[in-house]
Every structure is written in structure tokens, then in C-alpha cells.
Amino acid sequence: MDLGLIVYALNLASIYALMAIGISILWSSVGVINMAHGATFAVSGYAAWLVTGALKPVIAASLGKTALASAAMAGALVGSALITGALCGVVIYLLAFLPIHDKPNYPVRALIITLGLNIAAVQGLLWTFGPRSQGLPKIFGFGRWEVWGTKIRYDQAGTIIGAILIMTLTLGWLRYSRRGLEVRAMMQNAEGAAYSGISRQATALPVLMLTGALAGMAAALLSQTIFVSPTAGVIPLIKGLTIALLGGLGSVPGALIGAVLVGFLEAGVGAVPFLGQRYVQFATFLFIITVLIIRPRGIGGLLDDTRE
Amino acid sequence: MTEKRFYQVGRKPWEWRLKPAGDAERARGRVPGTRRHWLKWRDVHNDKSLKRERVMVDKKPLWWTIGLVLLLFITPFLPNSMISVVSIFCIYAAINILWTLIIGTAGIFSLATLAVVGVSAYIAAAANVYLGVPWPFMLIIGPMAGLIFGAILAAPSTRLDGLYYALLTMGVAEICRVFVVQLRALTASGGAITNVDSFIPEDWFLQRPGLLLGFVGAFLLMLGALLVWRLVNSERLGMLLRVAKTSREDEAFAEAVGIDFRRARLMVFIISSAALGVVGAFYAMYYRSISPQIFSLDQLLLLFAMMVIGGLGRAEGAVVGAAIVTIIDKGLIELGPPRIILVALIMIGVTVFAREGLMGARNQFRDFRNRKAGERRARRTEKGGEAMPEEATEVHDKQELYYRRFNKRLRDKLKDMITPELIAEHQRDPLGHHSDALARVLNFFRRGEMADKYVIHRMKPAEEKFRIMAVSGARGMPPRVVDDREYSDIKEAYHAVFLLRVNDLLES
């Protein structure tokens, strides 16, 4: 396995990790399997496309073709994707959490509502923008680095670094802030957290906004490699869900390990000559199913009894 | 003689009753081969008229019959495009009924239903096209494929639970799609098998007689699915599973009384998978082709939306949901993407507001109405003290109602009498000659119930120190102290008690 393959694997792993961590945190703290994560992904991609399209002439007029201009462009792209993702989180909070969180059968109903939101959002995008995919501006520019004889594309390196940065920030926030402490308490034991005065309603909103922003970040980073289309969210959603499962729903380290494993597996299978790119999905799902049959609670998942 | 007419007053819902002659013998048909009756009749007798009456307790079979017969007789008069919509509705309804069996009865949250349909459709179609098996045998190959695939799928369901299994099966569906698309033999047609032989003759295909034949086939398919539902859900397997349905404690209980609920769940899953195999073979024959579209997530979500809108876990919910969604999706096809948005919005709305889908809305509304009526009644009784009409039907001792009404009117009168002059008069002379109004008020107070009646307590013998207490009203329970004020004059204490009672009267 050469260095280029490792970089490609890390690239995949960082996108998957962004999606999987969001789904995992959301499930363990709020109790929602967020099927609208893919919609959040697609909507933030489109928002970033609209914002950068609108700002492009402004930036070009005021800053010209300087490094500052591309930095401003990158800021606009990432910022708009993050903000839209967080706003999508607010919508999910208002529809799938607030009205039903104390009603019977809440997890299944939340799942259904987010599923409905996903369908509505994807069809809405299809209706407004058409099925054509849109290219976003390349914030990392075109070009390659030469490292030890292999070429690394700027967008790959940027994606890996950006994902690691944003994940470190998220995990740091969870670890060191007051709100993060509350979220972690809810992840461990929602009932106990409620008894010690942690409001479920007040904590769910920042969690949903955060996970939405993570999906937005994933959209901004992935749009450097592929185009944005209304159905762009489906594959990241399925991948994120299955990796969150593989890691054991609710376990952040498990999700990270799962993402790295799947990233390397996909890169590896894609590189094997007689299997090729066509069997990547196949191999991933087979791998995940095998792991789940051996360890039904995933890699980092706790046993049922310990969680209860 | 004119019959006395009774007005339907009260809280019992009015229902239609047969009035058989008193001396007529009771005759009820049974389903051949079983001990079940066709309809659930109950013989009752009317308390008031003392006449014999017959009530249909479960009216669902009636609604099913009416709906299915209407569907069968209206469809031949519809235009061609609508006939195919109705046929598709029948196929979807059949799939949904079997899926409901898996999710509702067996409690296995599987999302691989369409994958089972697709796999068996592909295997049956391949047998027909590549091996030359005639079409009636497809209806045997399909369920066999479904049975085997279902057994493979069911294996991990005992180890994984709930959402884990759901997502796993979603992955299986995706694998099936990718596998079929990657097959080299099918790349020319984009993964589809075409030119499948069918029960519809080739020159009738997409013609009116062919469409009608297709509809009849789809209708029979739906009836078959309902039969499977009935046989599994209402017979032994379903009864066993109902014990272990809702919670983990129920599962432990079922295990303790010797019900192997895991095996029963697997049985239900495998039986439904075999039945889904029949649907798959039919599907391939109906369209004369089968494409990877059947494994797609969108299709799966559309079917799931049907069940959710109708109500998860109910056969009638599966059928009604299928009707609503198919009409929107296939009937309003010129609307474009907004129709799917409409389906999604209906799905969200139903889930936010209804506990168990549209078919559960009636019960939910009844619960809601009863709760509101109870709240209102509680509020009114608290305020007025008089019994409300709907409460009055439930109070057995009617004397109590009249006393309450009298008491209420008396209190209303006495409240008007209480004036500052009256209070001043009592303060001046708590024991002596009173005016007419004060005497009436004091008489009312004397009649008060023992519970919470105020009394004066001399704190130490031979010392002028008093405080006010309230008796508990129960034998052996000591009185409680009302407040910590102390009075050095007995007249002051008398007046304080009077003020407390006046206060209570005005507040009541």
C-alpha cells in the first residue's frame, strides 16, 4: 500500500467520521436516529453553492485575485455550509424533537419524522434546482504536493486537515465546556442527567445544531472532490449510519475507529485489480454485517445491561 | 299501543342493534372446518324495555367486505390509467400487509421487505427467461426463494435488536441493488430482466383486457395477503407473540410461561418472506420485467410512508395508507416532485399528531374527548359544588344530588347576607341575641360537616389562652392547628372562628 492510497483512505475516513460522529452523538444524547442527516448534507451544499455564487463577483471586485480573495471565498463557503447545517438542526429540533419528545413511542416517531424531512428536502431540492449537479469553487486550489515521491492533491490534504480540525474542536467542546459536560451526561444516562437538573429541551437544541453543522462541514469538504446534487446526501447518510452502527451507536471513539476502518477498506478494495471500484460498496456492507453479527453492539458499543 | 320513546341521553355511543323475536332460536354460522363464527354477535337484553337485542361487537369485517366489494365492482368502469393505479395499489397493499406482519406481529423492524420481493422476483424471472420454466411455476419458485432469503435474513434478528437490525437490513437491500447492477449478464439492460412470461397473454399486455386481468390477479394477491395476515396474526402464532409484544418484561414473562417467542418471531418472519416471494413473482409477471429500481431506497421509503400514514402494525392501516399514497404518487403524476413532498408532509403531520396513524385516530380522539370532559367536569364541580348532568348519571344516590343543589342555593343566599355590619355585629356580641341574617349564617355554620370543623382549644387549664384548631373528622386522628395566633379573650377566639368560616363560605 503506497502513500497515495493511505491519503485517499484518510480522505474517505475523515468525511465518514464527520457524518458518523454526528449521528452517533445525536442518538446517544437526544435519542433520535437522524435520517435527515443526508438532507442536511445536501441542503448545506446547495446553500454554499448559492452563497459563493452570489459573493464571487463581490469578492473578485473588491479583492482581485489575491490570496486574501481565495481565503474570503473559503470562509464564505465553509461559513455558509456550517450555518445552514445548524439551521437544519433547528428545523429538526422544532419538528422531530420538541412536539413529541415526551410522547409514547418517541424513538420510532422521531425516526419517521426525520425520514419524512429527508424525503421532503431532497424532493424540494430536485424541484427547485433540477437534477443537474453543481460544482462549488475549489477553496484549496488545484495542484499537488510532492511528499516522498507521491503526489497529494490539495483538496485531499485540505479535507483531511479540515476534518481533523473540526473534529478536534467538537470533541474539545464536548470535553471542556459546561454545555459539553451536560451533553456527555445525557449520553451516559439521560434519566440521571434529568434528575440532576439538566434540561433535555435546552440541551437537545445545541446538540442538533452541532451535528447539523458537522454535516454541513462534511458537505463543504466533500464538495471539493465531487459535485453537489439533490441526492448527494443519500450515500453519506447510509455510510454515516452504517459506520455509526459499526462503531456502536453512541460511542464517539467507536465511530472514529469505524470510519478509519471503512475508509481503508474502501481504498484497499478499490485498489485490488480484479475487484475494482465496482465491488467497494459490496465489500463495505459485507464487512459491517460480519462485524455486527460477531459483535451485535458494534466495536465500541456497550452491552444493553450496562447502558440500562 | 304506541311504543314509549326513549331519548338517547348519556355517554354511551349509540349503536345499531338487531331486535330478534323473544322466542326465536339463536342460529350462528361457523367458518367451515373451524369453531369460529363469521361475525362477532353478542346477545344482550335491554334493561329498560326488557327486550332481547343483538349487538355486533366487532364491525371491522363489515367494513372490510364493503371496501373490497366496492373496489372489485368499481374498478372495471374506470379508465385504463386508473385501472393500473388500482392494480399497483393492490400489489403495494399486499406487500404492506405482509410487512405489517413482520413489524407489528413479529416485532422485527426489518427494512429488507422490498429486497425479499426483489430477490424472489429476480430468481423467478431468471428461471423463466434463462431456464425456460413456464410461468405457473414462477409462483412456486418465488416463494421458495423468498423462504430461503427470509431464513438467511432472519438469522441475525435474534442477536441484533431494534434499530441495529433495521439499519442492517437497509444495508442488505443496498447490497442486493449493487450486486444486480454489477452482474455482467444484465449490464446491457441496466440490470433489468425483461420479456418475462406472464399470466397476461402477450398481445393483451397494456390493453384493456390485459389490464383487467392484471387487476383481478392483483386483487386476488391482496386477498391472499389478507388471508396470510389473518392466519398468522389471529391464530396461534399471533396469540403467542401478543404475550411478548410490548416490553422486555413481557418477553421475560413469556419465556417464564414457556412461550418460545424467538422461534415464533422467526416463524412469522419466514412465513411472511415466503408470501413476499409470491408477491415478487407476481410483480415480475405483472410488469413482464423486473429492474433494480425495486431495491432503491426511495421505493422502500414510499412503502414505509404508506404504513406510517395508515398506522404501523394494523392491516387496515397498511391498506388505507397504500390507497392514499398510491393515489397521490401514481394518480397525480403530472404534479412532478411536489407530490412526493406532499406524501412526506402527510407522513410528518400524521406522525406528529397521531399516536397510531390515521386508523388509530378514532381511538385517540375518543381518549382526548374523554380526558377533556373529565377535566371540565372536575373544574365545574370544584367551582359550583353542584353536580353536573353528566356526573349526575354516575351518582347512584339521587338524594345526594338534591342535597348538593339545595346546599349550593343556600350558600349563594348566605353569601349575599354577609356584610361589614354583620361582621361588626358578631364581633360586638358573639353569643348574644343576633339579628335574623346573622342567626341564619350561624345556623348554616353549625350544620357544617365534622371534617375540618374549627374548634377553640384552651392551651392550658385555668389560663385565658386560646388557639384555633380544625378537627380531622376521623376517629383517633388528632385535630390540627390552623395557625399560630393566640387569643387571650374567648370572645376574640369566637370571632376569629367566625371569620375563618365566613372566609371559607365566600371562597366556596
CSV table of N, CA, C and O in Angstrom, one decimal, chain B residues 66-161:
chain,number,residue,atom,x,y,z
B,66,ILE,N,-67.3,-4.4,2.7
B,66,ILE,CA,-67.8,-3.3,1.9
B,66,ILE,C,-66.8,-2.7,1.0
B,66,ILE,O,-66.9,-2.5,-0.2
B,67,GLY,N,-65.6,-2.4,1.7
B,67,GLY,CA,-64.5,-1.8,0.9
B,67,GLY,C,-64.0,-2.7,-0.3
B,67,GLY,O,-63.9,-2.2,-1.4
B,68,LEU,N,-63.8,-3.9,0.0
B,68,LEU,CA,-63.2,-4.8,-1.0
B,68,LEU,C,-64.2,-5.0,-2.1
B,68,LEU,O,-63.9,-5.0,-3.3
B,69,VAL,N,-65.5,-5.2,-1.8
B,69,VAL,CA,-66.5,-5.4,-2.8
B,69,VAL,C,-66.7,-4.2,-3.7
B,69,VAL,O,-66.7,-4.2,-4.9
B,70,LEU,N,-66.7,-3.0,-3.0
B,70,LEU,CA,-66.7,-1.7,-3.8
B,70,LEU,C,-65.5,-1.7,-4.8
B,70,LEU,O,-65.7,-1.3,-6.0
B,71,LEU,N,-64.3,-2.0,-4.3
B,71,LEU,CA,-63.1,-1.9,-5.1
B,71,LEU,C,-63.3,-2.8,-6.3
B,71,LEU,O,-63.0,-2.5,-7.5
B,72,LEU,N,-63.8,-4.1,-6.1
B,72,LEU,CA,-63.9,-5.0,-7.1
B,72,LEU,C,-64.9,-4.6,-8.2
B,72,LEU,O,-64.8,-4.8,-9.4
B,73,PHE,N,-66.0,-3.9,-7.8
B,73,PHE,CA,-67.1,-3.6,-8.7
B,73,PHE,C,-66.9,-2.3,-9.4
B,73,PHE,O,-67.4,-2.0,-10.5
B,74,ILE,N,-66.2,-1.4,-8.8
B,74,ILE,CA,-66.0,0.0,-9.4
B,74,ILE,C,-64.9,-0.1,-10.4
B,74,ILE,O,-65.0,0.6,-11.5
B,75,THR,N,-63.8,-0.8,-10.1
B,75,THR,CA,-62.6,-0.8,-11.0
B,75,THR,C,-62.9,-1.0,-12.5
B,75,THR,O,-62.4,-0.3,-13.3
B,76,PRO,N,-63.7,-2.1,-12.9
B,76,PRO,CA,-63.9,-2.3,-14.3
B,76,PRO,C,-64.5,-1.1,-15.0
B,76,PRO,O,-64.4,-1.1,-16.3
B,77,PHE,N,-65.1,-0.1,-14.3
B,77,PHE,CA,-65.7,1.0,-15.0
B,77,PHE,C,-64.7,2.2,-15.1
B,77,PHE,O,-65.1,3.3,-15.6
B,78,LEU,N,-63.5,2.0,-14.6
B,78,LEU,CA,-62.6,3.1,-14.6
B,78,LEU,C,-61.8,3.2,-15.9
B,78,LEU,O,-61.7,2.2,-16.6
B,79,PRO,N,-61.2,4.4,-16.2
B,79,PRO,CA,-60.3,4.4,-17.4
B,79,PRO,C,-59.1,3.6,-17.2
B,79,PRO,O,-58.7,3.2,-16.1
B,80,ASN,N,-58.4,3.3,-18.3
B,80,ASN,CA,-57.3,2.4,-18.3
B,80,ASN,C,-56.2,2.8,-17.3
B,80,ASN,O,-55.7,2.0,-16.6
B,81,SER,N,-55.9,4.1,-17.3
B,81,SER,CA,-54.7,4.5,-16.4
B,81,SER,C,-55.1,4.3,-15.0
B,81,SER,O,-54.3,3.9,-14.2
B,82,MET,N,-56.4,4.5,-14.6
B,82,MET,CA,-56.8,4.3,-13.2
B,82,MET,C,-56.8,2.8,-12.9
B,82,MET,O,-56.5,2.5,-11.7
B,83,ILE,N,-57.1,2.0,-13.9
B,83,ILE,CA,-57.1,0.5,-13.6
B,83,ILE,C,-55.7,0.1,-13.2
B,83,ILE,O,-55.5,-0.6,-12.2
B,84,SER,N,-54.7,0.6,-13.9
B,84,SER,CA,-53.3,0.2,-13.5
B,84,SER,C,-53.0,0.8,-12.1
B,84,SER,O,-52.3,0.1,-11.4
B,85,VAL,N,-53.5,2.0,-11.8
B,85,VAL,CA,-53.2,2.6,-10.5
B,85,VAL,C,-53.8,1.7,-9.4
B,85,VAL,O,-53.1,1.4,-8.4
B,86,VAL,N,-55.0,1.2,-9.7
B,86,VAL,CA,-55.7,0.3,-8.7
B,86,VAL,C,-54.9,-1.0,-8.5
B,86,VAL,O,-54.7,-1.5,-7.4
B,87,SER,N,-54.4,-1.5,-9.7
B,87,SER,CA,-53.7,-2.8,-9.6
B,87,SER,C,-52.4,-2.6,-8.8
B,87,SER,O,-52.1,-3.4,-7.9
B,88,ILE,N,-51.7,-1.4,-9.0
B,88,ILE,CA,-50.5,-1.2,-8.3
B,88,ILE,C,-50.8,-1.0,-6.8
B,88,ILE,O,-50.1,-1.5,-5.9
B,89,PHE,N,-51.9,-0.3,-6.5
B,89,PHE,CA,-52.4,-0.2,-5.1
B,89,PHE,C,-52.5,-1.6,-4.5
B,89,PHE,O,-52.1,-1.8,-3.4
B,90,CYS,N,-53.2,-2.5,-5.2
B,90,CYS,CA,-53.4,-3.9,-4.7
B,90,CYS,C,-52.0,-4.5,-4.4
B,90,CYS,O,-51.9,-5.1,-3.3
B,91,ILE,N,-51.1,-4.4,-5.3
B,91,ILE,CA,-49.8,-5.0,-5.0
B,91,ILE,C,-49.1,-4.4,-3.8
B,91,ILE,O,-48.6,-5.1,-2.9
B,92,TYR,N,-49.1,-3.1,-3.8
B,92,TYR,CA,-48.4,-2.4,-2.6
B,92,TYR,C,-49.1,-2.8,-1.3
B,92,TYR,O,-48.5,-3.0,-0.3
B,93,ALA,N,-50.5,-2.9,-1.4
B,93,ALA,CA,-51.2,-3.2,-0.2
B,93,ALA,C,-50.8,-4.6,0.3
B,93,ALA,O,-50.6,-4.8,1.5
B,94,ALA,N,-50.7,-5.5,-0.7
B,94,ALA,CA,-50.3,-6.9,-0.3
B,94,ALA,C,-48.9,-6.9,0.4
B,94,ALA,O,-48.7,-7.5,1.4
B,95,ILE,N,-47.9,-6.1,-0.2
B,95,ILE,CA,-46.6,-6.1,0.4
B,95,ILE,C,-46.7,-5.5,1.8
B,95,ILE,O,-46.1,-6.0,2.7
B,96,ASN,N,-47.5,-4.4,1.9
B,96,ASN,CA,-47.6,-3.7,3.2
B,96,ASN,C,-48.2,-4.6,4.3
B,96,ASN,O,-47.8,-4.5,5.4
B,97,ILE,N,-49.2,-5.4,3.9
B,97,ILE,CA,-49.8,-6.2,4.9
B,97,ILE,C,-48.8,-7.2,5.4
B,97,ILE,O,-48.7,-7.5,6.6
B,98,LEU,N,-48.0,-7.8,4.5
B,98,LEU,CA,-47.0,-8.8,4.9
B,98,LEU,C,-46.0,-8.1,5.7
B,98,LEU,O,-45.5,-8.7,6.7
B,99,TRP,N,-45.6,-6.9,5.3
B,99,TRP,CA,-44.6,-6.1,6.1
B,99,TRP,C,-45.1,-5.8,7.5
B,99,TRP,O,-44.4,-5.9,8.5
B,100,THR,N,-46.4,-5.5,7.6
B,100,THR,CA,-47.0,-5.2,8.9
B,100,THR,C,-46.9,-6.4,9.8
B,100,THR,O,-46.7,-6.3,11.0
B,101,LEU,N,-47.1,-7.6,9.1
B,101,LEU,CA,-46.9,-8.8,9.9
B,101,LEU,C,-45.6,-8.9,10.5
B,101,LEU,O,-45.4,-9.3,11.7
B,102,ILE,N,-44.5,-8.5,9.8
B,102,ILE,CA,-43.2,-8.6,10.3
B,102,ILE,C,-42.9,-7.6,11.4
B,102,ILE,O,-42.5,-7.9,12.4
B,103,ILE,N,-43.3,-6.3,11.1
B,103,ILE,CA,-43.0,-5.2,12.0
B,103,ILE,C,-44.0,-5.3,13.2
B,103,ILE,O,-43.6,-5.2,14.4
B,104,GLY,N,-45.3,-5.5,12.9
B,104,GLY,CA,-46.3,-5.4,14.0
B,104,GLY,C,-46.4,-6.7,14.8
B,104,GLY,O,-46.2,-6.7,16.0
B,105,THR,N,-46.6,-7.8,14.1
B,105,THR,CA,-46.9,-9.1,14.8
B,105,THR,C,-45.6,-9.6,15.4
B,105,THR,O,-45.5,-10.0,16.6
B,106,ALA,N,-44.6,-9.7,14.5
B,106,ALA,CA,-43.3,-10.3,15.0
B,106,ALA,C,-42.5,-9.3,15.7
B,106,ALA,O,-41.6,-9.7,16.5
B,107,GLY,N,-42.7,-8.0,15.5
B,107,GLY,CA,-41.9,-7.0,16.2
B,107,GLY,C,-40.5,-6.9,15.7
B,107,GLY,O,-39.6,-6.5,16.4
B,108,ILE,N,-40.2,-7.4,14.5
B,108,ILE,CA,-38.9,-7.3,13.9
B,108,ILE,C,-38.8,-6.1,13.0
B,108,ILE,O,-39.6,-6.1,12.0
B,109,PHE,N,-38.0,-5.1,13.3
B,109,PHE,CA,-38.0,-3.9,12.5
B,109,PHE,C,-37.2,-4.1,11.2
B,109,PHE,O,-36.1,-3.6,11.2
B,110,SER,N,-37.7,-4.8,10.2
B,110,SER,CA,-37.0,-5.1,9.1
B,110,SER,C,-37.3,-4.1,7.9
B,110,SER,O,-38.4,-3.8,7.7
B,111,LEU,N,-36.2,-3.7,7.3
B,111,LEU,CA,-36.4,-2.8,6.1
B,111,LEU,C,-36.0,-3.5,4.8
B,111,LEU,O,-35.8,-2.9,3.8
B,112,ALA,N,-35.9,-4.9,4.9
B,112,ALA,CA,-35.5,-5.6,3.7
B,112,ALA,C,-36.6,-6.2,3.0
B,112,ALA,O,-36.5,-7.1,2.2
B,113,THR,N,-37.9,-5.8,3.3
B,113,THR,CA,-39.0,-6.4,2.7
B,113,THR,C,-39.0,-6.3,1.2
B,113,THR,O,-39.2,-7.3,0.5
B,114,LEU,N,-38.7,-5.1,0.7
B,114,LEU,CA,-38.6,-5.0,-0.8
B,114,LEU,C,-37.5,-5.8,-1.4
B,114,LEU,O,-37.5,-6.2,-2.5
B,115,ALA,N,-36.4,-5.9,-0.6
B,115,ALA,CA,-35.3,-6.8,-1.0
B,115,ALA,C,-35.7,-8.2,-1.2
B,115,ALA,O,-35.4,-8.9,-2.2
B,116,VAL,N,-36.6,-8.7,-0.3
B,116,VAL,CA,-37.1,-10.1,-0.4
B,116,VAL,C,-37.9,-10.2,-1.7
B,116,VAL,O,-37.8,-11.1,-2.5
B,117,VAL,N,-38.8,-9.2,-1.8
B,117,VAL,CA,-39.6,-9.2,-3.0
B,117,VAL,C,-38.8,-9.2,-4.3
B,117,VAL,O,-38.9,-10.0,-5.2
B,118,GLY,N,-37.7,-8.3,-4.3
B,118,GLY,CA,-36.9,-8.2,-5.5
B,118,GLY,C,-36.1,-9.4,-5.7
B,118,GLY,O,-36.1,-9.9,-6.9
B,119,VAL,N,-35.5,-10.0,-4.7
B,119,VAL,CA,-34.7,-11.2,-4.9
B,119,VAL,C,-35.5,-12.3,-5.5
B,119,VAL,O,-35.1,-13.0,-6.5
B,120,SER,N,-36.7,-12.5,-4.9
B,120,SER,CA,-37.5,-13.6,-5.4
B,120,SER,C,-38.0,-13.3,-6.8
B,120,SER,O,-38.1,-14.2,-7.6
B,121,ALA,N,-38.3,-12.0,-7.1
B,121,ALA,CA,-38.7,-11.7,-8.4
B,121,ALA,C,-37.6,-12.0,-9.4
B,121,ALA,O,-37.9,-12.5,-10.5
B,122,TYR,N,-36.4,-11.6,-9.0
B,122,TYR,CA,-35.3,-11.8,-9.9
B,122,TYR,C,-35.1,-13.3,-10.2
B,122,TYR,O,-34.9,-13.7,-11.3
B,123,ILE,N,-35.1,-14.1,-9.1
B,123,ILE,CA,-34.8,-15.5,-9.3
B,123,ILE,C,-35.9,-16.2,-10.1
B,123,ILE,O,-35.7,-16.9,-11.1
B,124,ALA,N,-37.2,-15.8,-9.8
B,124,ALA,CA,-38.3,-16.4,-10.6
B,124,ALA,C,-38.2,-16.0,-12.1
B,124,ALA,O,-38.4,-16.8,-13.0
B,125,ALA,N,-37.9,-14.7,-12.3
B,125,ALA,CA,-37.8,-14.2,-13.7
B,125,ALA,C,-36.7,-14.8,-14.4
B,125,ALA,O,-36.8,-15.2,-15.6
B,126,ALA,N,-35.5,-15.0,-13.7
B,126,ALA,CA,-34.4,-15.6,-14.3
B,126,ALA,C,-34.7,-17.1,-14.7
B,126,ALA,O,-34.3,-17.5,-15.8
B,127,ALA,N,-35.4,-17.8,-13.8
B,127,ALA,CA,-35.8,-19.1,-14.1
B,127,ALA,C,-36.6,-19.2,-15.3
B,127,ALA,O,-36.5,-20.1,-16.2
B,128,ASN,N,-37.5,-18.2,-15.4
B,128,ASN,CA,-38.4,-18.2,-16.6
B,128,ASN,C,-37.7,-17.9,-17.9
B,128,ASN,O,-37.8,-18.5,-18.9
B,129,VAL,N,-36.9,-16.8,-17.8
B,129,VAL,CA,-36.2,-16.3,-19.1
B,129,VAL,C,-35.1,-17.2,-19.5
B,129,VAL,O,-35.0,-17.6,-20.7
B,130,TYR,N,-34.2,-17.6,-18.5
B,130,TYR,CA,-33.0,-18.3,-18.9
B,130,TYR,C,-33.1,-19.8,-18.9
B,130,TYR,O,-32.4,-20.5,-19.6
B,131,LEU,N,-34.0,-20.3,-18.0
B,131,LEU,CA,-34.2,-21.8,-18.0
B,131,LEU,C,-35.4,-22.2,-18.7
B,131,LEU,O,-35.7,-23.4,-18.8
B,132,GLY,N,-36.3,-21.3,-19.1
B,132,GLY,CA,-37.5,-21.7,-19.8
B,132,GLY,C,-38.6,-22.3,-19.0
B,132,GLY,O,-39.4,-23.1,-19.5
B,133,VAL,N,-38.6,-22.0,-17.7
B,133,VAL,CA,-39.6,-22.6,-16.8
B,133,VAL,C,-40.9,-21.9,-17.1
B,133,VAL,O,-40.9,-20.6,-17.2
B,134,PRO,N,-42.0,-22.6,-17.3
B,134,PRO,CA,-43.3,-21.9,-17.6
B,134,PRO,C,-43.8,-21.1,-16.5
B,134,PRO,O,-43.4,-21.3,-15.3
B,135,TRP,N,-44.6,-20.0,-16.8
B,135,TRP,CA,-44.9,-19.1,-15.7
B,135,TRP,C,-45.7,-19.6,-14.5
B,135,TRP,O,-45.4,-19.1,-13.4
B,136,PRO,N,-46.5,-20.6,-14.6
B,136,PRO,CA,-47.2,-21.0,-13.3
B,136,PRO,C,-46.1,-21.5,-12.3
B,136,PRO,O,-46.4,-21.3,-11.1
B,137,PHE,N,-45.0,-22.0,-12.7
B,137,PHE,CA,-44.0,-22.5,-11.8
B,137,PHE,C,-43.3,-21.3,-11.1
B,137,PHE,O,-42.7,-21.5,-10.1
B,138,MET,N,-43.3,-20.1,-11.7
B,138,MET,CA,-42.7,-19.0,-11.1
B,138,MET,C,-43.4,-18.7,-9.7
B,138,MET,O,-42.7,-18.3,-8.8
B,139,LEU,N,-44.7,-19.0,-9.6
B,139,LEU,CA,-45.4,-18.8,-8.4
B,139,LEU,C,-44.9,-19.8,-7.3
B,139,LEU,O,-45.3,-19.7,-6.1
B,140,ILE,N,-44.2,-20.8,-7.7
B,140,ILE,CA,-43.6,-21.8,-6.7
B,140,ILE,C,-42.2,-21.4,-6.4
B,140,ILE,O,-41.7,-21.4,-5.3
B,141,ILE,N,-41.5,-21.0,-7.5
B,141,ILE,CA,-40.0,-20.7,-7.3
B,141,ILE,C,-39.9,-19.4,-6.5
B,141,ILE,O,-39.1,-19.4,-5.6
B,142,GLY,N,-40.8,-18.4,-6.7
B,142,GLY,CA,-40.7,-17.2,-6.0
B,142,GLY,C,-40.8,-17.4,-4.5
B,142,GLY,O,-39.9,-17.0,-3.8
B,143,PRO,N,-41.9,-18.1,-4.0
B,143,PRO,CA,-41.9,-18.2,-2.5
B,143,PRO,C,-40.7,-19.1,-2.0
B,143,PRO,O,-40.3,-18.8,-0.9
B,144,MET,N,-40.2,-20.0,-2.8
B,144,MET,CA,-39.1,-20.8,-2.3
B,144,MET,C,-37.9,-19.9,-2.1
B,144,MET,O,-37.2,-20.0,-1.1
B,145,ALA,N,-37.7,-19.0,-3.1
B,145,ALA,CA,-36.6,-18.1,-3.0
B,145,ALA,C,-36.8,-17.2,-1.8
B,145,ALA,O,-35.8,-16.9,-1.0
B,146,GLY,N,-38.0,-16.7,-1.6
B,146,GLY,CA,-38.3,-15.8,-0.5
B,146,GLY,C,-38.1,-16.5,0.8
B,146,GLY,O,-37.5,-15.9,1.8
B,147,LEU,N,-38.5,-17.8,0.9
B,147,LEU,CA,-38.3,-18.6,2.1
B,147,LEU,C,-36.8,-18.7,2.5
B,147,LEU,O,-36.4,-18.4,3.6
B,148,ILE,N,-36.0,-19.0,1.5
B,148,ILE,CA,-34.6,-19.2,1.8
B,148,ILE,C,-33.9,-17.8,2.2
B,148,ILE,O,-33.2,-17.7,3.2
B,149,PHE,N,-34.2,-16.8,1.4
B,149,PHE,CA,-33.7,-15.5,1.6
B,149,PHE,C,-34.2,-15.0,3.0
B,149,PHE,O,-33.4,-14.4,3.8
B,150,GLY,N,-35.5,-15.2,3.3
B,150,GLY,CA,-36.0,-14.8,4.6
B,150,GLY,C,-35.3,-15.5,5.7
B,150,GLY,O,-35.0,-14.9,6.7
B,151,ALA,N,-35.0,-16.8,5.5
B,151,ALA,CA,-34.4,-17.5,6.6
B,151,ALA,C,-33.0,-17.0,6.8
B,151,ALA,O,-32.5,-16.8,8.0
B,152,ILE,N,-32.3,-16.6,5.7
B,152,ILE,CA,-30.9,-16.1,5.9
B,152,ILE,C,-31.0,-14.7,6.6
B,152,ILE,O,-30.3,-14.4,7.6
B,153,LEU,N,-32.0,-13.9,6.2
B,153,LEU,CA,-32.2,-12.6,6.9
B,153,LEU,C,-32.6,-12.7,8.3
B,153,LEU,O,-32.2,-11.9,9.2
B,154,ALA,N,-33.4,-13.7,8.6
B,154,ALA,CA,-33.9,-13.8,10.0
B,154,ALA,C,-32.9,-14.2,11.0
B,154,ALA,O,-33.0,-13.9,12.1
B,155,ALA,N,-31.8,-14.9,10.5
B,155,ALA,CA,-30.8,-15.4,11.4
B,155,ALA,C,-30.3,-14.4,12.4
B,155,ALA,O,-30.3,-14.6,13.6
B,156,PRO,N,-29.8,-13.2,11.9
B,156,PRO,CA,-29.2,-12.2,12.8
B,156,PRO,C,-30.3,-11.5,13.7
B,156,PRO,O,-29.9,-10.8,14.6
B,157,SER,N,-31.6,-11.7,13.3
B,157,SER,CA,-32.6,-10.8,14.0
B,157,SER,C,-32.7,-11.2,15.5
B,157,SER,O,-33.1,-10.4,16.3
B,158,THR,N,-32.3,-12.4,15.9
B,158,THR,CA,-32.4,-12.7,17.3
B,158,THR,C,-31.2,-12.1,18.1
B,158,THR,O,-31.3,-11.8,19.3
B,159,ARG,N,-30.1,-11.9,17.4
B,159,ARG,CA,-28.9,-11.3,18.0
B,159,ARG,C,-29.0,-9.8,18.1
B,159,ARG,O,-28.7,-9.2,19.2
B,160,LEU,N,-29.3,-9.2,17.0
B,160,LEU,CA,-29.4,-7.7,17.0
B,160,LEU,C,-30.7,-7.3,17.4
B,160,LEU,O,-31.7,-8.0,17.2
B,161,ASP,N,-30.8,-6.1,18.0
B,161,ASP,CA,-32.2,-5.7,18.3
B,161,ASP,C,-32.5,-4.3,17.7
B,161,ASP,O,-31.6,-3.5,17.3
